[in-house]
Amino acid sequence: MRILITGGAGFIGSHLADRLLSEGHSVIAIDNLATGHTRNIEHLAGHERFQFIRHDVTEYMYIEGGLDVVLHLASLPSPVDYLKKPIPTLKVGALGTHKALGLARAKKARFMLASTSEVYGDPLVHPQPESYWGNVNPVGPRGVYDESKRFAEAITMAYHRYHGLDTRIFRIFNTYGPRMRPEDGRVVTNFIGQALRGQPLTVYDDGSRTRSFCFVSDLVDGIVKLMHSSEHEPVNLGNPLEMKIIEFAQIVLELTGARSEIVFVTPTDERTKDDPQVRRPDISRARTILGWEPRVSVQDGIGRTIDYFRERFAAEA
Ligand code: UDP
């Protein structure tokens, strides 16, 4: 198949490109490099089935030839990024999704939307099944991301119902692994970076909020399985193993062997406003429909991520 990935130079997009190329498909990666980086795809330069186009998906996209699948991953998913760039975040979720849908429709291609657990907001139902409509503050600092993704889901379903477009929606829960940006401000990169530099680990507030962390190869497996299915309704993709942020800090200390202390800080900006108290996917649908569930343990996945950052910091030193 000929597959286009928006956000193809990003963390998840580049891993997807690798997987799809290894299965014999052709891949076109589109990215404006706002948060993606050519470092993530430089090993693909010269690959006969790979093409990179630097382009902002909120602008009209012209692609020559046919396409079988449009995978729309372009996004600014880190809270620190979307607090700094609220309008680009809204634009890529809304206008970018509209453009990507238009392209899929013109090419009669399947369209797959990368959505997010943030559509559930600060959830009042735990764990979160796809049937839960969420608890989002539209005017809070996270609203720019959450609402753009909720709009993206709505317009995807509208193209499906009104234009008969063949669509998929997957809701990604916290995912980590090699190629994350060390400076993206998220908990995984902050803690690993701090531990490897011998700095204190910054646990926000009292560290009692929970997240469930999924290794990127497991997520990619789920996306590929969904691509081959015929499921139009949203599907959660994430790891149901939930932990408190303070527990996660201890795991990072253990696996890096760092002797950093853990400090409790209360951010003075808005980054923890409306921060979901708990998050864990109910993956019953993915299990039933796709026969999918995560296989990589936190120890293994975090270990591989630490190795990546060790090498990267050493190369940059
Ligand atoms: N967090 C933290 N210390 C950090 C960065 C994040 O305690 O240095 C917390 C943050 O407040 C949130 C959780 O870790 O409760 C996950 O944050 P992240 O930015 O990774 O993504 P989110 O899941 O909120 O989208």
Short mmCIF file of N, CA, C and O in Angstrom, two decimals, residues 73 79 120 139-140 174 213:
data_model
loop_
_atom_site.label_atom_id
_atom_site.label_comp_id
_atom_site.label_asym_id
_atom_site.label_seq_id
_atom_site.Cartn_x
_atom_site.Cartn_y
_atom_site.Cartn_z
N LEU A 73 -1.26 11.92 12.20
CA LEU A 73 -0.64 11.98 13.53
C LEU A 73 -0.12 13.36 13.90
O LEU A 73 0.29 13.58 15.03
N PRO A 79 1.82 18.73 27.02
CA PRO A 79 1.19 19.88 27.70
C PRO A 79 2.07 21.13 27.67
O PRO A 79 1.57 22.23 27.46
N TYR A 120 -11.02 12.36 27.26
CA TYR A 120 -11.74 12.03 28.50
C TYR A 120 -11.54 13.11 29.58
O TYR A 120 -12.17 13.06 30.63
N VAL A 139 -12.50 25.86 28.39
CA VAL A 139 -11.81 27.15 28.47
C VAL A 139 -10.56 27.10 29.35
O VAL A 139 -9.93 28.13 29.60
N GLY A 140 -10.17 25.93 29.81
CA GLY A 140 -8.94 25.80 30.60
C GLY A 140 -7.74 25.70 29.67
O GLY A 140 -7.88 25.62 28.45
N ASN A 174 -0.81 7.75 27.31
CA ASN A 174 0.62 8.07 27.47
C ASN A 174 1.53 6.99 26.87
O ASN A 174 1.52 5.85 27.34
N PHE A 213 1.55 3.81 31.30
CA PHE A 213 2.53 4.08 30.24
C PHE A 213 2.68 2.92 29.28
O PHE A 213 2.88 1.77 29.69
#
